[in-house]
mmCIF file of C-alpha atoms in Angstrom:
data_model
loop_
_atom_site.group_PDB
_atom_site.id
_atom_site.type_symbol
_atom_site.label_atom_id
_atom_site.label_comp_id
_atom_site.label_asym_id
_atom_site.label_seq_id
_atom_site.Cartn_x
_atom_site.Cartn_y
_atom_site.Cartn_z
ATOM 1 C CA ARG A 134 -0.005 -0.177 -0.037
ATOM 2 C CA ARG A 135 2.882 2.464 0.269
ATOM 3 C CA ALA A 136 2.690 2.825 -3.753
ATOM 4 C CA LEU A 137 -0.949 4.785 -3.455
ATOM 5 C CA ARG A 138 1.006 7.737 -2.352
ATOM 6 C CA THR A 139 2.142 8.183 -5.797
ATOM 7 C CA ILE A 140 -0.306 6.046 -7.729
ATOM 8 C CA ASP A 141 -1.938 8.927 -9.268
ATOM 9 C CA LEU A 142 1.232 10.229 -10.908
ATOM 10 C CA TRP A 143 1.948 7.070 -12.486
ATOM 11 C CA TYR A 144 -1.595 7.006 -14.265
ATOM 12 C CA THR A 145 -1.934 10.215 -15.228
ATOM 13 C CA HIS A 146 1.994 11.190 -16.372
ATOM 14 C CA THR A 147 2.112 11.201 -20.030
ATOM 15 C CA SER A 148 5.329 9.446 -20.166
ATOM 16 C CA THR A 149 3.587 6.625 -18.805
ATOM 17 C CA ASP A 150 2.405 3.658 -20.739
ATOM 18 C CA VAL A 151 -0.915 2.138 -18.950
ATOM 19 C CA TRP A 152 -2.252 -1.513 -20.101
ATOM 20 C CA LEU A 153 -5.581 -2.021 -18.756
ATOM 21 C CA LEU A 154 -6.583 -5.580 -17.689
ATOM 22 C CA THR A 155 -10.246 -5.939 -18.229
ATOM 23 C CA ALA A 156 -10.706 -9.500 -18.904
ATOM 24 C CA ILE A 157 -12.035 -10.876 -15.919
ATOM 25 C CA PRO A 158 -12.533 -14.586 -15.220
ATOM 26 C CA ASP A 159 -15.972 -15.802 -14.989
ATOM 27 C CA GLY A 160 -17.728 -15.445 -11.777
ATOM 28 C CA ALA A 161 -15.630 -12.396 -11.241
ATOM 29 C CA LEU A 162 -16.680 -8.683 -10.103
ATOM 30 C CA PRO A 163 -16.773 -7.016 -13.617
ATOM 31 C CA TYR A 164 -13.824 -4.236 -14.407
ATOM 32 C CA GLU A 165 -16.404 -1.608 -15.276
ATOM 33 C CA GLU A 166 -18.023 -2.021 -11.484
ATOM 34 C CA ARG A 167 -14.894 -1.468 -9.547
ATOM 35 C CA GLY A 168 -13.740 1.697 -7.919
ATOM 36 C CA TRP A 169 -10.088 1.667 -8.422
ATOM 37 C CA THR A 170 -10.375 0.399 -12.195
ATOM 38 C CA ARG A 171 -12.420 3.562 -12.536
ATOM 39 C CA PHE A 172 -9.871 5.742 -11.407
ATOM 40 C CA GLU A 173 -6.954 4.142 -13.644
ATOM 41 C CA VAL A 174 -9.285 4.567 -17.072
ATOM 42 C CA ALA A 175 -10.106 8.394 -15.443
ATOM 43 C CA ALA A 176 -6.560 9.147 -14.360
ATOM 44 C CA ALA A 177 -4.924 7.529 -17.932
ATOM 45 C CA SER A 178 -7.829 9.093 -20.123
ATOM 46 C CA MET A 179 -7.170 12.637 -19.022
ATOM 47 C CA LEU A 180 -3.856 13.849 -20.473
ATOM 48 C CA SER A 181 -1.950 11.153 -22.151
ATOM 49 C CA PRO A 182 -2.245 9.866 -25.846
ATOM 50 C CA ALA A 183 -4.714 7.627 -26.655
ATOM 51 C CA GLU A 184 -1.884 5.245 -27.923
ATOM 52 C CA SER A 185 -0.497 5.220 -24.318
ATOM 53 C CA THR A 186 -3.125 3.372 -22.810
ATOM 54 C CA LEU A 187 -4.174 -0.192 -23.852
ATOM 55 C CA ASP A 188 -7.211 -2.127 -23.211
ATOM 56 C CA LEU A 189 -5.625 -5.774 -23.079
ATOM 57 C CA GLY A 190 -8.903 -7.575 -22.644
ATOM 58 C CA ARG A 191 -9.826 -6.737 -26.465
ATOM 59 C CA LEU A 192 -6.637 -8.421 -27.465
ATOM 60 C CA GLU A 193 -7.232 -11.629 -29.377
ATOM 61 C CA PRO A 194 -5.153 -14.767 -30.454
ATOM 62 C CA GLY A 195 -3.559 -14.688 -33.902
ATOM 63 C CA TRP A 196 -1.833 -11.081 -33.338
ATOM 64 C CA ASN A 197 1.969 -10.817 -34.779
ATOM 65 C CA LEU A 198 2.953 -6.976 -34.795
ATOM 66 C CA TRP A 199 3.055 -4.865 -32.122
ATOM 67 C CA GLU A 200 0.981 -2.256 -34.519
ATOM 68 C CA GLU A 201 -2.006 -4.599 -34.180
ATOM 69 C CA VAL A 202 -1.834 -4.846 -30.713
ATOM 70 C CA VAL A 203 -2.063 -0.997 -30.720
ATOM 71 C CA GLU A 204 -4.950 -0.687 -33.140
ATOM 72 C CA ARG A 205 -6.954 -3.382 -31.731
ATOM 73 C CA CYS A 206 -6.868 -2.483 -27.698
ATOM 74 C CA ARG A 207 -6.204 1.539 -28.193
ATOM 75 C CA LEU A 208 -8.545 3.127 -25.293
ATOM 76 C CA GLU A 209 -11.573 5.123 -26.096
ATOM 77 C CA ARG A 210 -10.602 8.243 -23.888
ATOM 78 C CA ILE A 211 -13.466 9.429 -21.896
ATOM 79 C CA PRO A 212 -13.996 13.231 -20.794
ATOM 80 C CA PRO A 213 -12.705 14.356 -17.466
ATOM 81 C CA LEU A 214 -15.453 14.666 -14.828
ATOM 82 C CA PRO A 215 -15.437 17.283 -12.234
ATOM 83 C CA PRO A 216 -14.262 15.780 -9.010
ATOM 84 C CA ASP A 217 -17.771 16.321 -7.497
ATOM 85 C CA ALA A 218 -19.151 14.504 -10.428
ATOM 86 C CA PHE A 219 -16.356 11.909 -10.107
ATOM 87 C CA ALA A 220 -16.977 11.239 -6.205
ATOM 88 C CA LYS A 221 -20.677 10.634 -6.852
ATOM 89 C CA ASP A 222 -19.945 8.135 -9.669
ATOM 90 C CA LEU A 223 -17.926 6.001 -7.290
ATOM 91 C CA GLU A 224 -20.818 5.683 -4.797
ATOM 92 C CA ALA A 225 -21.655 3.077 -7.579
ATOM 93 C CA LYS A 226 -18.459 1.326 -7.729
ATOM 94 C CA SER A 227 -17.508 -1.778 -5.544
ATOM 95 C CA PHE A 228 -14.637 -1.232 -2.942
ATOM 96 C CA ALA A 229 -12.525 -4.500 -1.448
ATOM 97 C CA TYR A 230 -12.076 -1.934 1.670
ATOM 98 C CA PRO A 231 -14.860 0.929 1.919
ATOM 99 C CA GLU A 232 -12.487 3.367 2.980
ATOM 100 C CA ASP A 233 -10.916 3.362 -0.204
ATOM 101 C CA MET A 234 -13.415 5.250 -1.497
ATOM 102 C CA LYS A 235 -12.648 8.527 -0.130
ATOM 103 C CA LEU A 236 -9.099 7.691 -1.060
ATOM 104 C CA VAL A 237 -9.789 7.504 -4.419
ATOM 105 C CA ALA A 238 -11.986 10.240 -4.660
ATOM 106 C CA ASP A 239 -9.167 12.518 -3.310
ATOM 107 C CA LYS A 240 -6.454 11.064 -5.532
ATOM 108 C CA TYR A 241 -8.652 12.261 -8.692
ATOM 109 C CA TRP A 242 -9.474 15.541 -7.059
ATOM 110 C CA GLY A 243 -5.589 16.030 -6.674
ATOM 111 C CA ILE A 244 -4.885 14.830 -10.397
ATOM 112 C CA PHE A 245 -7.886 17.265 -12.058
ATOM 113 C CA HIS A 246 -6.539 20.037 -10.398
ATOM 114 C CA ARG A 247 -2.937 19.827 -10.532
ATOM 115 C CA ALA A 248 -2.400 18.077 -13.962
ATOM 116 C CA PHE A 249 -5.616 18.521 -16.248
ATOM 117 C CA GLY A 250 -6.532 21.946 -14.459
ATOM 118 C CA LEU A 251 -3.125 23.495 -14.607
ATOM 119 C CA SER A 252 -2.439 22.125 -18.376
ATOM 120 C CA GLU A 253 -1.983 24.852 -21.070
ATOM 121 C CA HIS A 254 -2.367 22.565 -23.933
ATOM 122 C CA LEU A 255 -5.149 19.555 -24.321
ATOM 123 C CA SER A 256 -5.651 17.321 -27.247
ATOM 124 C CA TYR A 257 -8.618 14.933 -27.482
ATOM 125 C CA ARG A 258 -8.476 14.613 -31.204
ATOM 126 C CA ALA A 259 -10.325 11.865 -33.071
ATOM 127 C CA GLN A 260 -12.157 10.210 -29.909
ATOM 128 C CA GLY A 261 -15.382 9.487 -31.378
ATOM 129 C CA TRP A 262 -16.577 11.891 -29.032
ATOM 130 C CA GLY A 263 -19.998 13.828 -29.593
ATOM 131 C CA ASP A 264 -22.166 16.123 -27.774
ATOM 132 C CA PRO A 265 -22.539 14.203 -24.637
ATOM 133 C CA GLU A 266 -18.906 13.962 -24.386
ATOM 134 C CA ALA A 267 -18.464 17.506 -25.191
ATOM 135 C CA ARG A 268 -20.815 18.859 -22.639
ATOM 136 C CA VAL A 269 -18.901 16.487 -19.911
ATOM 137 C CA LEU A 270 -15.479 18.288 -21.046
ATOM 138 C CA ALA A 271 -17.353 22.181 -21.265
ATOM 139 C CA ALA A 272 -18.023 21.614 -17.320
ATOM 140 C CA SER A 273 -14.591 20.542 -16.456
ATOM 141 C CA LEU A 274 -13.094 23.350 -18.698
ATOM 142 C CA LEU A 275 -14.438 25.888 -16.072
ATOM 143 C CA GLN A 276 -12.006 24.727 -13.765
ATOM 144 C CA CYS A 277 -8.848 25.009 -15.982
ATOM 145 C CA ALA A 278 -7.123 28.486 -14.939
ATOM 146 C CA ALA A 279 -4.162 27.449 -17.564
ATOM 147 C CA LEU A 280 -5.449 26.391 -20.574
ATOM 148 C CA GLN A 281 -4.379 28.061 -23.815
ATOM 149 C CA ALA A 282 -5.230 25.648 -26.457
ATOM 150 C CA LEU A 283 -8.008 22.869 -26.984
ATOM 151 C CA ASP A 284 -7.913 20.347 -29.518
ATOM 152 C CA LEU A 285 -10.904 18.524 -30.841
ATOM 153 C CA ARG A 286 -10.508 18.118 -34.187
ATOM 154 C CA ASP A 287 -12.258 15.259 -36.228
ATOM 155 C CA ASN A 288 -14.846 14.159 -33.587
ATOM 156 C CA ALA A 289 -18.722 14.143 -33.895
ATOM 157 C CA ILE A 290 -19.520 17.194 -31.851
ATOM 158 C CA GLY A 291 -22.781 18.649 -32.955
ATOM 159 C CA SER A 292 -24.502 21.948 -32.105
ATOM 160 C CA ALA A 293 -25.357 21.106 -28.404
ATOM 161 C CA GLY A 294 -21.961 20.111 -27.397
ATOM 162 C CA ALA A 295 -20.832 23.085 -29.353
ATOM 163 C CA GLU A 296 -23.208 25.416 -27.325
ATOM 164 C CA ALA A 297 -21.712 23.939 -24.237
ATOM 165 C CA LEU A 298 -18.401 24.732 -25.029
ATOM 166 C CA ALA A 299 -19.184 28.517 -25.982
ATOM 167 C CA ARG A 300 -20.339 28.895 -22.848
ATOM 168 C CA ALA A 301 -17.574 27.672 -21.106
ATOM 169 C CA VAL A 302 -14.926 29.766 -23.215
ATOM 170 C CA ALA A 303 -15.293 32.912 -21.165
ATOM 171 C CA GLU A 304 -14.447 31.170 -18.129
ATOM 172 C CA CYS A 305 -11.156 30.055 -19.433
ATOM 173 C CA LYS A 306 -9.328 33.158 -19.437
ATOM 174 C CA SER A 307 -6.160 32.041 -20.888
ATOM 175 C CA LEU A 308 -7.537 30.197 -24.151
ATOM 176 C CA VAL A 309 -6.323 31.406 -27.269
ATOM 177 C CA ALA A 310 -6.626 28.505 -29.796
ATOM 178 C CA LEU A 311 -10.133 26.248 -30.169
ATOM 179 C CA ASN A 312 -9.745 23.730 -32.869
ATOM 180 C CA LEU A 313 -13.578 21.975 -33.729
ATOM 181 C CA SER A 314 -12.361 21.316 -37.247
ATOM 182 C CA ASN A 315 -14.313 18.308 -38.842
ATOM 183 C CA ASN A 316 -17.290 18.032 -36.617
ATOM 184 C CA ALA A 317 -20.863 18.184 -37.217
ATOM 185 C CA ILE A 318 -21.577 21.629 -35.713
ATOM 186 C CA GLY A 319 -24.687 23.596 -37.415
ATOM 187 C CA GLU A 320 -24.315 27.015 -38.507
ATOM 188 C CA PRO A 321 -26.293 28.590 -35.333
ATOM 189 C CA ALA A 322 -24.012 26.949 -32.968
ATOM 190 C CA GLN A 323 -21.216 28.036 -34.921
ATOM 191 C CA GLY A 324 -22.468 31.628 -34.801
ATOM 192 C CA LYS A 325 -22.688 31.242 -31.115
ATOM 193 C CA LEU A 326 -19.572 29.984 -30.725
ATOM 194 C CA ARG A 327 -17.740 32.873 -32.654
ATOM 195 C CA LYS A 328 -19.848 35.551 -31.042
ATOM 196 C CA ALA A 329 -18.600 34.030 -27.451
ATOM 197 C CA TRP A 330 -15.015 34.035 -29.272
ATOM 198 C CA HIS A 331 -15.153 37.266 -29.796
ATOM 199 C CA ALA A 332 -17.119 38.264 -26.797
ATOM 200 C CA ALA A 333 -14.202 36.979 -24.661
ATOM 201 C CA ASP A 334 -11.658 39.218 -27.073
ATOM 202 C CA ARG A 335 -9.781 36.389 -27.929
ATOM 203 C CA PRO A 336 -8.039 36.349 -31.449
ATOM 204 C CA GLU A 337 -9.995 35.639 -34.255
ATOM 205 C CA ALA A 338 -7.423 33.305 -35.862
ATOM 206 C CA GLY A 339 -7.674 30.920 -32.854
ATOM 207 C CA LEU A 340 -11.432 29.777 -33.771
ATOM 208 C CA GLU A 341 -11.321 26.891 -36.036
ATOM 209 C CA LEU A 342 -14.484 25.471 -37.282
ATOM 210 C CA GLU A 343 -13.595 24.441 -40.944
ATOM 211 C CA LEU A 344 -15.406 21.195 -42.656
ATOM 212 C CA GLN A 345 -18.312 21.130 -40.824
ATOM 213 C CA ARG A 346 -20.369 18.171 -41.878
ATOM 214 C CA PRO A 347 -23.983 17.141 -40.972
ATOM 215 C CA ALA A 348 -25.076 15.634 -37.644
ATOM 216 C CA MET A 349 -24.117 11.829 -37.519
ATOM 217 C CA ALA A 350 -24.564 8.910 -34.810
ATOM 218 C CA PRO A 351 -21.999 8.419 -32.461
ATOM 219 C CA SER A 352 -19.176 5.750 -33.594
ATOM 220 C CA SER A 353 -19.483 2.470 -32.369
ATOM 221 C CA ARG A 354 -16.338 3.203 -30.553
ATOM 222 C CA SER A 355 -18.132 6.082 -28.594
ATOM 223 C CA ALA A 356 -21.250 3.825 -28.249
ATOM 224 C CA ALA A 357 -19.379 0.883 -26.720
ATOM 225 C CA ARG A 358 -18.385 3.149 -23.733
ATOM 226 C CA MET A 359 -21.863 4.602 -22.828
ATOM 227 C CA PRO A 360 -22.932 1.683 -20.770
ATOM 228 C CA ASN A 361 -20.400 1.942 -18.254
ATOM 229 C CA ASP A 362 -20.140 5.855 -17.667
ATOM 230 C CA HIS A 363 -23.184 6.922 -15.991
ATOM 231 C CA HIS A 364 -22.563 10.637 -16.481
ATOM 232 C CA LEU A 365 -22.227 10.311 -20.279
ATOM 233 C CA ARG A 366 -25.660 8.032 -20.369
ATOM 234 C CA ALA A 367 -27.426 11.062 -18.618
ATOM 235 C CA GLU A 368 -26.343 13.474 -20.979
ATOM 236 C CA ARG A 369 -27.511 10.964 -23.904
ATOM 237 C CA ALA A 370 -30.559 10.680 -22.539
ATOM 238 C CA GLU A 371 -31.002 14.348 -21.897
ATOM 239 C CA LEU A 372 -29.976 15.385 -25.605
ATOM 240 C CA ALA A 373 -32.443 12.430 -26.816
ATOM 241 C CA GLU A 374 -35.719 14.176 -24.917
#
């Protein structure tokens, strides 16, 4: 248990490779229902490049090249939850030692504020994210005091997600570059984004909205992630109403 003092650094550091052992023997508690594994996915998703975190539970026999392993097992990153929402999420998870719930919540609070919250550059490019992920991210961006550049290119973010991001822009005082190219944002929502961007006195060239396409259903990778994340499911249900 001595390692717990720095476990948050291991999972969050951008130079760390994380291998998730999500294949659980029959009869054991599923990976996604455990509190500590919820933490490791959240921490590994926060800052590290997608290829640095692999879900080895997806690995099938017959692979020959490491590139095949990376392609098949690359983690679908999830947007970071605000600490209070993450602590609430932990209440539905299982811990061998109940007192670990507070420990995990405290560890998450630390990496959220000291790593994510102080990051100057964040990239969640090509993650298959749609409006639910964008709305969760927008809530977390309100606590990013140092953020200068946010890259959300090549996702499936639509108008609802863009409007949530527009509301967060004014609170990110240091943000000067927001790339939302190649998403699915409608013209009215693009207008709201530009208006919020200009009202916050940000450089005009810093907002990129090129190559918007018609709205689409979430990718299969994104959809596969949904059942195990209560907050994303709630966002999707609200958007469907």
